[in-house]
Amino acid sequence: MTDASLGQPRAPLGVGAIIGESFSILFGHFVQVIIIGFVPTLIGFLISGMLTGFNVALGLEAQDFSGAGSAVASVLSIVINMVVYSITTALLVQLAYDAKLSRPIRIGRYLGPAISVVVPLAIMTIAVTILVGIGLMLLIVPGLWVYAVFAVIAPVIVIERVGFGAMGRSRFLTKEFRWPIVGALVLALILSMIISFVALFVVGIIASFGSIGLVLGVILFAGLSTLGAGYMSILVALIYARLREIKEGVHVDQIASVFD
C-alpha cells in the first residue's frame, strides 16, 4: 500500500504502541480520568434511575415496555446517557492530548469546548450506534467494520469542529487503516466487557443489601463505567492523532494547540 503523492509505503498505524500509550495515559492520570468521567456518569445514572428504576439503570432488571410511559422513560434515559457520554468523551479527548505532550491537565479549560459540541456529538454517536447495531445484527464483522469507519468522530468533532460532517471526515481518515482499527477496538471492547461484567457482579451483591447497598452500587458502577469509557476515549483520541500524522503530516502538538 503506497502513498499516492509520494510513491512510498504508507506508515503503519502502530496498534501495539497506541494501546500501550493509552494504558500509560489512563493509569498515569488515573485520578484525573476518574474525576472527569465520574461526575457526569453518576448524574446520568441517577437521572436514568429516577426515570426507569435503579435496578434497570444498573442492568439488574429488564426494562418494562408494557406502557407508553415506560417507553418514553426508556428513550429519555438513552438520550441522557448519550449526552453524558458525549460530554465525558469530549473532556477525555482533551486530557489525552495534554497527557501525551506532558502538559498540565487543565480540567476547567476543557469544559467550554466539551459543552459546545454536545449536540452534534450526541446525535452523531446515536447515528453511528444505530449503524453499528444494524451491522452486528447482520454479522459481527460488518458491525465492527462500521465501528472502525466512524471510530474517530468524537475527536473530529471536538478538535476540528466539523459538526455533522464528522462521519465523512472519519470515513476519510480511517480509510486504508480499518482492519488495524478493528483490532484495537476489539481489544478495548473486550476490556470494557470484562470491567462491565465485574461491575455488574459486584454491584448485584452490594445492591442486595437494601437502600444503602443500592446507593453504594450506583456509585461503584459509575466509577467502573468511567474507567472503561475513559480508556476507550483515550484510545480513540490517540488513533485519531496517529491518522492525522500519517495522512496529513499533522503532529499531535498541532492538534492539541486548538485547546489553547
CSV table of C-alpha atoms in Angstrom, one decimal, residues 109-237:
chain,number,residue,atom,x,y,z
A,109,ARG,CA,-10.4,24.6,30.5
A,110,TYR,CA,-11.9,21.5,28.9
A,111,LEU,CA,-15.5,22.3,29.9
A,112,GLY,CA,-16.2,25.1,27.4
A,113,PRO,CA,-15.1,23.1,24.3
A,114,ALA,CA,-16.8,20.0,25.6
A,115,ILE,CA,-20.2,21.6,26.2
A,116,SER,CA,-20.1,23.5,22.8
A,117,VAL,CA,-20.0,20.2,20.9
A,118,VAL,CA,-22.5,18.1,23.0
A,119,VAL,CA,-25.4,18.3,20.5
A,120,PRO,CA,-23.6,17.2,17.3
A,121,LEU,CA,-21.5,14.7,19.2
A,122,ALA,CA,-24.6,13.1,20.8
A,123,ILE,CA,-26.5,13.0,17.6
A,124,MET,CA,-23.6,11.5,15.6
A,125,THR,CA,-23.0,9.0,18.4
A,126,ILE,CA,-26.6,7.8,18.2
A,127,ALA,CA,-26.4,7.6,14.4
A,128,VAL,CA,-23.2,5.5,14.5
A,129,THR,CA,-24.6,3.3,17.3
A,130,ILE,CA,-27.7,2.5,15.1
A,131,LEU,CA,-25.5,1.7,12.1
A,132,VAL,CA,-23.2,-0.5,14.1
A,133,GLY,CA,-26.2,-2.2,15.6
A,134,ILE,CA,-27.6,-3.0,12.2
A,135,GLY,CA,-24.1,-4.3,11.1
A,136,LEU,CA,-23.9,-6.5,14.2
A,137,MET,CA,-27.4,-7.9,13.5
A,138,LEU,CA,-26.3,-8.9,10.0
A,139,LEU,CA,-23.0,-10.4,11.1
A,140,ILE,CA,-20.4,-9.5,13.7
A,141,VAL,CA,-17.7,-8.4,11.2
A,142,PRO,CA,-19.8,-5.8,9.3
A,143,GLY,CA,-20.7,-4.2,12.7
A,144,LEU,CA,-17.0,-4.0,13.7
A,145,TRP,CA,-16.1,-2.6,10.2
A,146,VAL,CA,-18.8,0.1,10.5
A,147,TYR,CA,-17.4,0.9,14.0
A,148,ALA,CA,-13.9,1.3,12.6
A,149,VAL,CA,-15.1,3.5,9.7
A,150,PHE,CA,-16.6,6.0,12.2
A,151,ALA,CA,-14.2,5.4,15.1
A,152,VAL,CA,-12.8,8.9,15.3
A,153,ILE,CA,-16.0,11.0,15.1
A,154,ALA,CA,-15.5,12.2,18.7
A,155,PRO,CA,-12.0,13.7,18.3
A,156,VAL,CA,-13.0,15.0,14.8
A,157,ILE,CA,-16.0,16.9,16.3
A,158,VAL,CA,-14.1,18.1,19.4
A,159,ILE,CA,-11.0,19.2,17.6
A,160,GLU,CA,-12.0,20.1,14.1
A,161,ARG,CA,-15.4,21.4,14.9
A,162,VAL,CA,-16.9,19.9,11.8
A,163,GLY,CA,-20.2,19.1,13.5
A,164,PHE,CA,-22.5,16.9,11.4
A,165,GLY,CA,-19.7,16.5,8.8
A,166,ALA,CA,-17.9,14.2,11.3
A,167,MET,CA,-19.0,11.0,9.7
A,168,GLY,CA,-17.5,11.9,6.3
A,169,ARG,CA,-14.3,13.2,7.9
A,170,SER,CA,-13.9,10.0,10.0
A,171,ARG,CA,-14.5,7.9,6.9
A,172,PHE,CA,-11.7,9.7,5.1
A,173,LEU,CA,-9.2,9.4,8.0
A,174,THR,CA,-9.8,5.7,8.7
A,175,LYS,CA,-9.7,4.6,5.1
A,176,GLU,CA,-6.9,2.0,4.5
A,177,PHE,CA,-6.5,1.6,8.2
A,178,ARG,CA,-9.8,0.0,9.2
A,179,TRP,CA,-8.6,-3.5,10.0
A,180,PRO,CA,-5.9,-2.4,12.4
A,181,ILE,CA,-8.5,-0.1,14.0
A,182,VAL,CA,-10.9,-3.1,14.3
A,183,GLY,CA,-8.1,-4.9,16.1
A,184,ALA,CA,-7.5,-2.1,18.6
A,185,LEU,CA,-11.2,-1.5,19.2
A,186,VAL,CA,-11.9,-5.2,19.7
A,187,LEU,CA,-9.2,-5.4,22.4
A,188,ALA,CA,-10.7,-2.2,24.0
A,189,LEU,CA,-14.2,-3.6,23.9
A,190,ILE,CA,-13.1,-6.9,25.5
A,191,LEU,CA,-11.6,-4.8,28.3
A,192,SER,CA,-14.8,-2.8,28.7
A,193,MET,CA,-16.9,-6.0,28.7
A,194,ILE,CA,-14.7,-7.5,31.4
A,195,ILE,CA,-15.0,-4.3,33.5
A,196,SER,CA,-18.8,-4.3,33.0
A,197,PHE,CA,-19.1,-8.0,33.9
A,198,VAL,CA,-17.1,-7.4,37.1
A,199,ALA,CA,-19.1,-4.2,37.9
A,200,LEU,CA,-22.5,-5.9,37.4
A,201,PHE,CA,-21.4,-8.9,39.6
A,202,VAL,CA,-20.1,-6.7,42.4
A,203,VAL,CA,-23.0,-4.2,42.2
A,204,GLY,CA,-25.5,-7.0,42.2
A,205,ILE,CA,-24.1,-8.3,45.5
A,206,ILE,CA,-23.9,-4.8,47.1
A,207,ALA,CA,-27.3,-3.7,45.9
A,208,SER,CA,-28.9,-6.7,47.6
A,209,PHE,CA,-28.2,-5.0,51.0
A,210,GLY,CA,-31.2,-2.7,50.8
A,211,SER,CA,-31.3,1.1,50.0
A,212,ILE,CA,-27.7,1.8,51.3
A,213,GLY,CA,-26.4,-1.1,49.2
A,214,LEU,CA,-28.2,0.3,46.1
A,215,VAL,CA,-26.7,3.7,46.6
A,216,LEU,CA,-23.2,2.3,47.0
A,217,GLY,CA,-23.9,0.1,44.0
A,218,VAL,CA,-24.8,3.1,41.8
A,219,ILE,CA,-21.6,4.9,42.9
A,220,LEU,CA,-19.4,1.9,42.3
A,221,PHE,CA,-21.0,1.2,38.9
A,222,ALA,CA,-20.5,4.8,37.8
A,223,GLY,CA,-16.8,4.6,38.8
A,224,LEU,CA,-16.1,1.4,37.0
A,225,SER,CA,-18.0,2.5,33.9
A,226,THR,CA,-15.9,5.7,33.9
A,227,LEU,CA,-12.8,3.5,33.8
A,228,GLY,CA,-13.9,1.6,30.7
A,229,ALA,CA,-15.2,4.7,28.9
A,230,GLY,CA,-12.0,6.6,29.8
A,231,TYR,CA,-9.8,4.0,28.2
A,232,MET,CA,-11.9,3.9,25.1
A,233,SER,CA,-11.9,7.7,24.7
A,234,ILE,CA,-8.1,7.9,25.2
A,235,LEU,CA,-7.5,5.1,22.7
A,236,VAL,CA,-9.7,6.8,20.0
A,237,ALA,CA,-8.0,10.1,20.6
